[in-house]
PDB file of C-alpha atoms in Angstrom:
ATOM      1  CA  GLY E   1     -17.200 -32.824  94.736  1.00  0.00           C
ATOM      2  CA  ALA E   2     -19.480 -33.778  91.886  1.00  0.00           C
ATOM      3  CA  VAL E   3     -17.745 -35.504  88.990  1.00  0.00           C
ATOM      4  CA  VAL E   4     -18.774 -36.018  85.412  1.00  0.00           C
ATOM      5  CA  SER E   5     -16.742 -38.615  83.593  1.00  0.00           C
ATOM      6  CA  GLN E   6     -16.509 -38.200  79.840  1.00  0.00           C
ATOM      7  CA  HIS E   7     -14.855 -40.444  77.307  1.00  0.00           C
ATOM      8  CA  PRO E   8     -13.193 -40.850  75.001  1.00  0.00           C
ATOM      9  CA  SER E   9     -10.988 -37.839  75.580  1.00  0.00           C
ATOM     10  CA  ARG E  10      -9.687 -37.905  72.066  1.00  0.00           C
ATOM     11  CA  VAL E  11     -10.871 -39.608  68.925  1.00  0.00           C
ATOM     12  CA  ILE E  12      -9.817 -39.534  65.318  1.00  0.00           C
ATOM     13  CA  CYS E  13     -12.218 -41.015  62.837  1.00  0.00           C
ATOM     14  CA  LYS E  14     -12.672 -41.265  59.125  1.00  0.00           C
ATOM     15  CA  SER E  15     -15.184 -39.145  57.320  1.00  0.00           C
ATOM     16  CA  GLY E  16     -18.549 -40.879  57.108  1.00  0.00           C
ATOM     17  CA  THR E  17     -18.184 -42.928  60.266  1.00  0.00           C
ATOM     18  CA  SER E  18     -20.013 -42.435  63.567  1.00  0.00           C
ATOM     19  CA  VAL E  19     -18.559 -41.619  66.943  1.00  0.00           C
ATOM     20  CA  LYS E  20     -20.175 -42.069  70.339  1.00  0.00           C
ATOM     21  CA  ILE E  21     -19.269 -39.910  73.297  1.00  0.00           C
ATOM     22  CA  GLU E  22     -20.333 -40.897  76.796  1.00  0.00           C
ATOM     23  CA  CYS E  23     -20.853 -38.803  79.881  1.00  0.00           C
ATOM     24  CA  ARG E  24     -21.497 -40.290  83.291  1.00  0.00           C
ATOM     25  CA  SER E  25     -22.311 -38.526  86.517  1.00  0.00           C
ATOM     26  CA  LEU E  26     -20.353 -40.468  89.094  1.00  0.00           C
ATOM     27  CA  ASP E  27     -21.735 -39.329  92.416  1.00  0.00           C
ATOM     28  CA  PHE E  28     -25.002 -37.647  91.629  1.00  0.00           C
ATOM     29  CA  GLN E  29     -28.029 -38.127  89.474  1.00  0.00           C
ATOM     30  CA  ALA E  30     -28.172 -35.955  86.408  1.00  0.00           C
ATOM     31  CA  THR E  31     -31.717 -35.639  85.150  1.00  0.00           C
ATOM     32  CA  THR E  32     -30.432 -33.078  82.690  1.00  0.00           C
ATOM     33  CA  MET E  33     -27.171 -33.108  80.792  1.00  0.00           C
ATOM     34  CA  PHE E  34     -25.994 -30.331  78.524  1.00  0.00           C
ATOM     35  CA  TRP E  35     -23.906 -30.941  75.438  1.00  0.00           C
ATOM     36  CA  TYR E  36     -21.629 -28.217  74.175  1.00  0.00           C
ATOM     37  CA  ARG E  37     -19.304 -27.773  71.274  1.00  0.00           C
ATOM     38  CA  GLN E  38     -16.333 -25.457  71.255  1.00  0.00           C
ATOM     39  CA  PHE E  39     -14.371 -24.494  68.189  1.00  0.00           C
ATOM     40  CA  PRO E  40     -10.843 -23.098  68.574  1.00  0.00           C
ATOM     41  CA  LYS E  41     -10.724 -19.672  70.198  1.00  0.00           C
ATOM     42  CA  GLN E  42     -14.490 -19.560  70.534  1.00  0.00           C
ATOM     43  CA  SER E  43     -16.846 -19.869  73.434  1.00  0.00           C
ATOM     44  CA  LEU E  44     -18.862 -22.915  74.305  1.00  0.00           C
ATOM     45  CA  MET E  45     -21.970 -23.272  72.201  1.00  0.00           C
ATOM     46  CA  LEU E  46     -24.871 -25.257  73.565  1.00  0.00           C
ATOM     47  CA  MET E  47     -25.898 -27.969  71.146  1.00  0.00           C
ATOM     48  CA  ALA E  48     -28.623 -29.755  73.014  1.00  0.00           C
ATOM     49  CA  THR E  49     -30.128 -30.464  76.382  1.00  0.00           C
ATOM     50  CA  SER E  50     -30.468 -34.105  77.244  1.00  0.00           C
ATOM     51  CA  ASN E  51     -33.310 -35.124  79.546  1.00  0.00           C
ATOM     52  CA  GLU E  52     -33.466 -38.496  81.223  1.00  0.00           C
ATOM     53  CA  GLY E  53     -36.280 -40.580  79.852  1.00  0.00           C
ATOM     54  CA  SER E  54     -37.391 -38.119  77.197  1.00  0.00           C
ATOM     55  CA  LYS E  55     -36.280 -36.600  73.932  1.00  0.00           C
ATOM     56  CA  ALA E  56     -33.434 -34.167  73.855  1.00  0.00           C
ATOM     57  CA  THR E  57     -33.987 -30.507  73.097  1.00  0.00           C
ATOM     58  CA  TYR E  58     -31.776 -29.236  70.297  1.00  0.00           C
ATOM     59  CA  GLU E  59     -30.613 -25.700  69.750  1.00  0.00           C
ATOM     60  CA  GLN E  60     -31.409 -23.943  66.529  1.00  0.00           C
ATOM     61  CA  GLY E  61     -29.127 -25.033  63.735  1.00  0.00           C
ATOM     62  CA  VAL E  62     -28.147 -28.341  65.345  1.00  0.00           C
ATOM     63  CA  GLU E  63     -29.322 -31.350  63.357  1.00  0.00           C
ATOM     64  CA  LYS E  64     -30.986 -33.850  65.656  1.00  0.00           C
ATOM     65  CA  ASP E  65     -30.545 -36.673  63.153  1.00  0.00           C
ATOM     66  CA  LYS E  66     -26.837 -36.032  62.962  1.00  0.00           C
ATOM     67  CA  PHE E  67     -26.190 -35.579  66.666  1.00  0.00           C
ATOM     68  CA  LEU E  68     -28.081 -38.370  68.369  1.00  0.00           C
ATOM     69  CA  ILE E  69     -28.539 -38.037  72.079  1.00  0.00           C
ATOM     70  CA  ASN E  70     -29.598 -40.792  74.426  1.00  0.00           C
ATOM     71  CA  HIS E  71     -30.182 -40.272  78.129  1.00  0.00           C
ATOM     72  CA  ALA E  72     -31.466 -43.640  79.219  1.00  0.00           C
ATOM     73  CA  SER E  73     -30.494 -43.436  82.869  1.00  0.00           C
ATOM     74  CA  LEU E  74     -29.949 -40.819  85.544  1.00  0.00           C
ATOM     75  CA  THR E  75     -26.202 -41.224  85.315  1.00  0.00           C
ATOM     76  CA  LEU E  76     -25.489 -41.694  81.630  1.00  0.00           C
ATOM     77  CA  SER E  77     -25.981 -39.547  78.558  1.00  0.00           C
ATOM     78  CA  THR E  78     -24.459 -40.257  75.166  1.00  0.00           C
ATOM     79  CA  LEU E  79     -23.908 -38.136  72.090  1.00  0.00           C
ATOM     80  CA  THR E  80     -23.383 -39.896  68.785  1.00  0.00           C
ATOM     81  CA  VAL E  81     -22.023 -37.920  65.871  1.00  0.00           C
ATOM     82  CA  THR E  82     -23.324 -39.776  62.838  1.00  0.00           C
ATOM     83  CA  SER E  83     -21.716 -39.681  59.409  1.00  0.00           C
ATOM     84  CA  ALA E  84     -19.027 -37.374  60.708  1.00  0.00           C
ATOM     85  CA  HIS E  85     -17.415 -34.852  58.413  1.00  0.00           C
ATOM     86  CA  PRO E  86     -14.262 -32.765  58.846  1.00  0.00           C
ATOM     87  CA  GLU E  87     -16.360 -29.725  59.791  1.00  0.00           C
ATOM     88  CA  ASP E  88     -17.604 -31.700  62.803  1.00  0.00           C
ATOM     89  CA  SER E  89     -14.089 -31.682  64.214  1.00  0.00           C
ATOM     90  CA  SER E  90     -14.376 -29.856  67.494  1.00  0.00           C
ATOM     91  CA  PHE E  91     -14.181 -30.100  71.270  1.00  0.00           C
ATOM     92  CA  TYR E  92     -17.354 -31.635  72.661  1.00  0.00           C
ATOM     93  CA  ILE E  93     -18.105 -31.185  76.348  1.00  0.00           C
ATOM     94  CA  CYS E  94     -20.947 -32.356  78.525  1.00  0.00           C
ATOM     95  CA  SER E  95     -22.124 -30.684  81.668  1.00  0.00           C
ATOM     96  CA  ALA E  96     -24.581 -31.290  84.471  1.00  0.00           C
ATOM     97  CA  ARG E  97     -25.733 -29.489  87.576  1.00  0.00           C
ATOM     98  CA  PRO E  98     -25.403 -31.584  90.743  1.00  0.00           C
ATOM     99  CA  LYS E  99     -28.059 -29.569  92.554  1.00  0.00           C
ATOM    100  CA  ALA E 100     -30.089 -26.425  92.157  1.00  0.00           C
ATOM    101  CA  GLY E 101     -28.086 -23.309  92.842  1.00  0.00           C
ATOM    102  CA  ALA E 102     -24.751 -25.045  92.405  1.00  0.00           C
ATOM    103  CA  GLY E 103     -22.280 -24.459  89.647  1.00  0.00           C
ATOM    104  CA  TYR E 104     -22.177 -26.767  86.700  1.00  0.00           C
ATOM    105  CA  THR E 105     -19.746 -29.636  86.491  1.00  0.00           C
ATOM    106  CA  PHE E 106     -18.133 -30.467  83.205  1.00  0.00           C
ATOM    107  CA  GLY E 107     -16.796 -33.620  81.699  1.00  0.00           C
ATOM    108  CA  SER E 108     -13.191 -33.458  80.598  1.00  0.00           C
ATOM    109  CA  GLY E 109     -14.203 -33.051  76.981  1.00  0.00           C
ATOM    110  CA  THR E 110     -13.748 -35.046  73.805  1.00  0.00           C
ATOM    111  CA  ARG E 111     -11.563 -33.733  71.067  1.00  0.00           C
ATOM    112  CA  LEU E 112     -12.936 -35.091  67.821  1.00  0.00           C
ATOM    113  CA  THR E 113     -10.915 -34.987  64.646  1.00  0.00           C
ATOM    114  CA  VAL E 114     -12.537 -36.191  61.447  1.00  0.00           C
ATOM    115  CA  VAL E 115     -10.126 -36.931  58.638  1.00  0.00           C
TER     116      VAL E 115
ATOM    117  CA  ARG X   1     -26.124  -6.900  71.468  1.00  0.00           C
ATOM    118  CA  LYS X   2     -24.780 -10.206  72.691  1.00  0.00           C
ATOM    119  CA  GLU X   3     -26.442 -11.729  75.719  1.00  0.00           C
ATOM    120  CA  VAL X   4     -23.159 -11.947  77.590  1.00  0.00           C
ATOM    121  CA  GLU X   5     -20.163  -9.856  76.589  1.00  0.00           C
ATOM    122  CA  GLN X   6     -16.575  -9.947  77.689  1.00  0.00           C
ATOM    123  CA  ASP X   7     -13.423  -8.212  76.575  1.00  0.00           C
ATOM    124  CA  PRO X   8     -11.499 -11.021  74.836  1.00  0.00           C
ATOM    125  CA  GLY X   9      -8.142  -9.584  75.890  1.00  0.00           C
ATOM    126  CA  PRO X  10      -5.498 -10.773  76.181  1.00  0.00           C
ATOM    127  CA  PHE X  11      -4.663  -9.032  79.397  1.00  0.00           C
ATOM    128  CA  ASN X  12      -0.909  -9.152  79.884  1.00  0.00           C
ATOM    129  CA  VAL X  13      -0.192  -8.632  83.550  1.00  0.00           C
ATOM    130  CA  PRO X  14       3.037  -8.894  85.561  1.00  0.00           C
ATOM    131  CA  GLU X  15       3.159 -11.461  88.296  1.00  0.00           C
ATOM    132  CA  GLY X  16       1.997 -10.055  91.608  1.00  0.00           C
ATOM    133  CA  ALA X  17      -0.198  -7.400  90.095  1.00  0.00           C
ATOM    134  CA  THR X  18      -3.938  -7.014  90.544  1.00  0.00           C
ATOM    135  CA  VAL X  19      -6.168  -7.468  87.547  1.00  0.00           C
ATOM    136  CA  ALA X  20      -9.884  -7.074  87.073  1.00  0.00           C
ATOM    137  CA  PHE X  21     -12.260  -7.706  84.256  1.00  0.00           C
ATOM    138  CA  ASN X  22     -15.951  -7.286  83.739  1.00  0.00           C
ATOM    139  CA  CYS X  23     -18.712  -9.077  81.982  1.00  0.00           C
ATOM    140  CA  THR X  24     -21.978  -7.466  80.930  1.00  0.00           C
ATOM    141  CA  TYR X  25     -25.268  -9.261  80.463  1.00  0.00           C
ATOM    142  CA  SER X  26     -28.367  -8.166  78.616  1.00  0.00           C
ATOM    143  CA  ASN X  27     -31.180  -9.906  80.488  1.00  0.00           C
ATOM    144  CA  SER X  28     -31.922  -7.860  83.576  1.00  0.00           C
ATOM    145  CA  ALA X  29     -33.877 -10.727  85.116  1.00  0.00           C
ATOM    146  CA  SER X  30     -30.938 -13.147  85.080  1.00  0.00           C
ATOM    147  CA  GLN X  31     -30.725 -15.159  88.244  1.00  0.00           C
ATOM    148  CA  SER X  32     -27.353 -16.794  88.670  1.00  0.00           C
ATOM    149  CA  PHE X  33     -23.874 -15.818  87.706  1.00  0.00           C
ATOM    150  CA  PHE X  34     -20.620 -17.707  87.629  1.00  0.00           C
ATOM    151  CA  TRP X  35     -17.005 -17.328  86.697  1.00  0.00           C
ATOM    152  CA  TYR X  36     -15.305 -20.295  85.105  1.00  0.00           C
ATOM    153  CA  ARG X  37     -11.700 -20.783  84.238  1.00  0.00           C
ATOM    154  CA  GLN X  38     -10.632 -22.630  81.130  1.00  0.00           C
ATOM    155  CA  ASP X  39      -7.084 -23.688  80.416  1.00  0.00           C
ATOM    156  CA  CYS X  40      -5.980 -24.273  76.864  1.00  0.00           C
ATOM    157  CA  ARG X  41      -7.594 -27.362  75.352  1.00  0.00           C
ATOM    158  CA  LYS X  42      -9.253 -28.320  78.626  1.00  0.00           C
ATOM    159  CA  GLU X  43     -12.767 -28.236  79.982  1.00  0.00           C
ATOM    160  CA  PRO X  44     -14.025 -25.202  81.936  1.00  0.00           C
ATOM    161  CA  LYS X  45     -13.790 -25.425  85.692  1.00  0.00           C
ATOM    162  CA  LEU X  46     -15.946 -23.486  88.111  1.00  0.00           C
ATOM    163  CA  LEU X  47     -13.942 -20.729  89.740  1.00  0.00           C
ATOM    164  CA  MET X  48     -16.670 -19.169  91.801  1.00  0.00           C
ATOM    165  CA  SER X  49     -20.318 -18.284  91.905  1.00  0.00           C
ATOM    166  CA  VAL X  50     -21.197 -14.607  92.087  1.00  0.00           C
ATOM    167  CA  TYR X  51     -23.521 -13.531  94.862  1.00  0.00           C
ATOM    168  CA  SER X  52     -25.516 -10.347  95.081  1.00  0.00           C
ATOM    169  CA  SER X  53     -23.517  -9.088  98.035  1.00  0.00           C
ATOM    170  CA  GLY X  54     -20.214  -9.921  96.396  1.00  0.00           C
ATOM    171  CA  ASN X  55     -17.970 -12.710  97.520  1.00  0.00           C
ATOM    172  CA  GLU X  56     -14.348 -13.476  98.008  1.00  0.00           C
ATOM    173  CA  ASP X  57     -12.345 -16.657  97.764  1.00  0.00           C
ATOM    174  CA  GLY X  58      -8.719 -16.176  98.611  1.00  0.00           C
ATOM    175  CA  ARG X  59      -7.182 -13.892  96.022  1.00  0.00           C
ATOM    176  CA  PHE X  60     -10.360 -13.814  93.954  1.00  0.00           C
ATOM    177  CA  THR X  61     -13.239 -11.405  94.445  1.00  0.00           C
ATOM    178  CA  ALA X  62     -16.438 -11.467  92.448  1.00  0.00           C
ATOM    179  CA  GLN X  63     -19.046  -8.744  92.403  1.00  0.00           C
ATOM    180  CA  LEU X  64     -22.445  -8.250  90.853  1.00  0.00           C
ATOM    181  CA  ASN X  65     -23.860  -4.916  89.802  1.00  0.00           C
ATOM    182  CA  ARG X  66     -27.492  -5.452  88.905  1.00  0.00           C
ATOM    183  CA  ALA X  67     -28.185  -1.801  88.157  1.00  0.00           C
ATOM    184  CA  SER X  68     -25.538  -1.720  85.442  1.00  0.00           C
ATOM    185  CA  GLN X  69     -25.910  -5.389  84.595  1.00  0.00           C
ATOM    186  CA  TYR X  70     -22.370  -6.557  84.943  1.00  0.00           C
ATOM    187  CA  ILE X  71     -20.294  -8.865  87.028  1.00  0.00           C
ATOM    188  CA  SER X  72     -16.634  -8.478  87.772  1.00  0.00           C
ATOM    189  CA  LEU X  73     -13.716 -10.637  88.772  1.00  0.00           C
ATOM    190  CA  LEU X  74     -10.738  -9.242  90.645  1.00  0.00           C
ATOM    191  CA  ILE X  75      -7.547 -11.225  91.060  1.00  0.00           C
ATOM    192  CA  ARG X  76      -5.016  -9.995  93.601  1.00  0.00           C
ATOM    193  CA  ASP X  77      -1.362 -10.945  93.811  1.00  0.00           C
ATOM    194  CA  SER X  78      -1.595 -12.713  90.478  1.00  0.00           C
ATOM    195  CA  LYS X  79       0.364 -15.922  89.955  1.00  0.00           C
ATOM    196  CA  LEU X  80       1.749 -17.433  86.793  1.00  0.00           C
ATOM    197  CA  SER X  81      -0.751 -20.248  87.247  1.00  0.00           C
ATOM    198  CA  ASP X  82      -3.611 -17.766  86.928  1.00  0.00           C
ATOM    199  CA  SER X  83      -2.933 -17.583  83.198  1.00  0.00           C
ATOM    200  CA  ALA X  84      -6.071 -18.909  81.561  1.00  0.00           C
ATOM    201  CA  THR X  85      -9.251 -17.817  79.874  1.00  0.00           C
ATOM    202  CA  TYR X  86     -11.934 -16.642  82.259  1.00  0.00           C
ATOM    203  CA  LEU X  87     -15.480 -17.288  81.196  1.00  0.00           C
ATOM    204  CA  CYS X  88     -18.451 -15.374  82.463  1.00  0.00           C
ATOM    205  CA  VAL X  89     -21.621 -17.437  82.687  1.00  0.00           C
ATOM    206  CA  VAL X  90     -25.171 -16.266  83.232  1.00  0.00           C
ATOM    207  CA  ASN X  91     -28.222 -18.334  84.055  1.00  0.00           C
ATOM    208  CA  PRO X  92     -31.266 -16.670  82.502  1.00  0.00           C
ATOM    209  CA  PRO X  93     -34.602 -16.747  84.296  1.00  0.00           C
ATOM    210  CA  SER X  94     -37.662 -18.875  83.656  1.00  0.00           C
ATOM    211  CA  ASP X  95     -35.724 -21.675  82.073  1.00  0.00           C
ATOM    212  CA  SER X  96     -36.634 -25.066  83.396  1.00  0.00           C
ATOM    213  CA  ASN X  97     -33.528 -26.595  81.946  1.00  0.00           C
ATOM    214  CA  TYR X  98     -31.257 -24.092  83.659  1.00  0.00           C
ATOM    215  CA  GLN X  99     -29.429 -23.343  80.447  1.00  0.00           C
ATOM    216  CA  LEU X 100     -26.355 -21.229  80.654  1.00  0.00           C
ATOM    217  CA  ILE X 101     -25.326 -18.313  78.518  1.00  0.00           C
ATOM    218  CA  TRP X 102     -21.575 -18.168  78.087  1.00  0.00           C
ATOM    219  CA  GLY X 103     -19.360 -15.237  77.398  1.00  0.00           C
ATOM    220  CA  ALA X 104     -16.586 -15.758  74.884  1.00  0.00           C
ATOM    221  CA  GLY X 105     -13.989 -15.437  77.610  1.00  0.00           C
ATOM    222  CA  THR X 106     -11.215 -13.079  78.626  1.00  0.00           C
ATOM    223  CA  LYS X 107      -7.720 -14.336  78.142  1.00  0.00           C
ATOM    224  CA  LEU X 108      -5.312 -13.550  80.947  1.00  0.00           C
ATOM    225  CA  ILE X 109      -1.553 -13.931  80.644  1.00  0.00           C
ATOM    226  CA  ILE X 110       0.543 -13.493  83.753  1.00  0.00           C
ATOM    227  CA  LYS X 111       4.157 -12.691  82.979  1.00  0.00           C
ATOM    228  CA  PRO X 112       7.112 -13.285  85.303  1.00  0.00           C
TER     229      PRO X 112
END
């Protein structure tokens, strides 16, 4: 089945530093990649939609200058959390749809802890 | 009203029992529906799509009721390994990016 590889799985960083999270579609081309954030005991919240070769679309309340998204190829999308703060600590997950009508495949998630 | 609503639970169910939970959605024109399963501190995994005529996959049965705008998930002969949070997901219409609307999840605990 379709696989989305996400890494790192876990990262601890100091406040003020930047962290890059990568998601790769391994056996399909992902023209669109979705980035979610999930706080403990809450549902997934869509942060942004990453489109290959164009600018990402951000959800209301998500700072585009803080959460930089790059989708330079059909198999790779990256999310960079810039100047991270403790409140950015969360579980970040990417997702893509291998084909129309199919379910969405998720990366394994990145647990970010900012200290 | 939330776009997708689920009873958060937890549902505490003895092993071997049958359990069912629903999910309501607000947009009557929604096109696609899914159930995902999420284990603690892991990513969601697709359990099954929900088709208009209802569908079954082993012990799991999913149904769609468009008139009342809800989907349901039935688990028969529940196993300890079924313990997880079950997320209802709806794909709204006219969205070129195929964004998903997620329910907050129903937590299921199967007890021996």
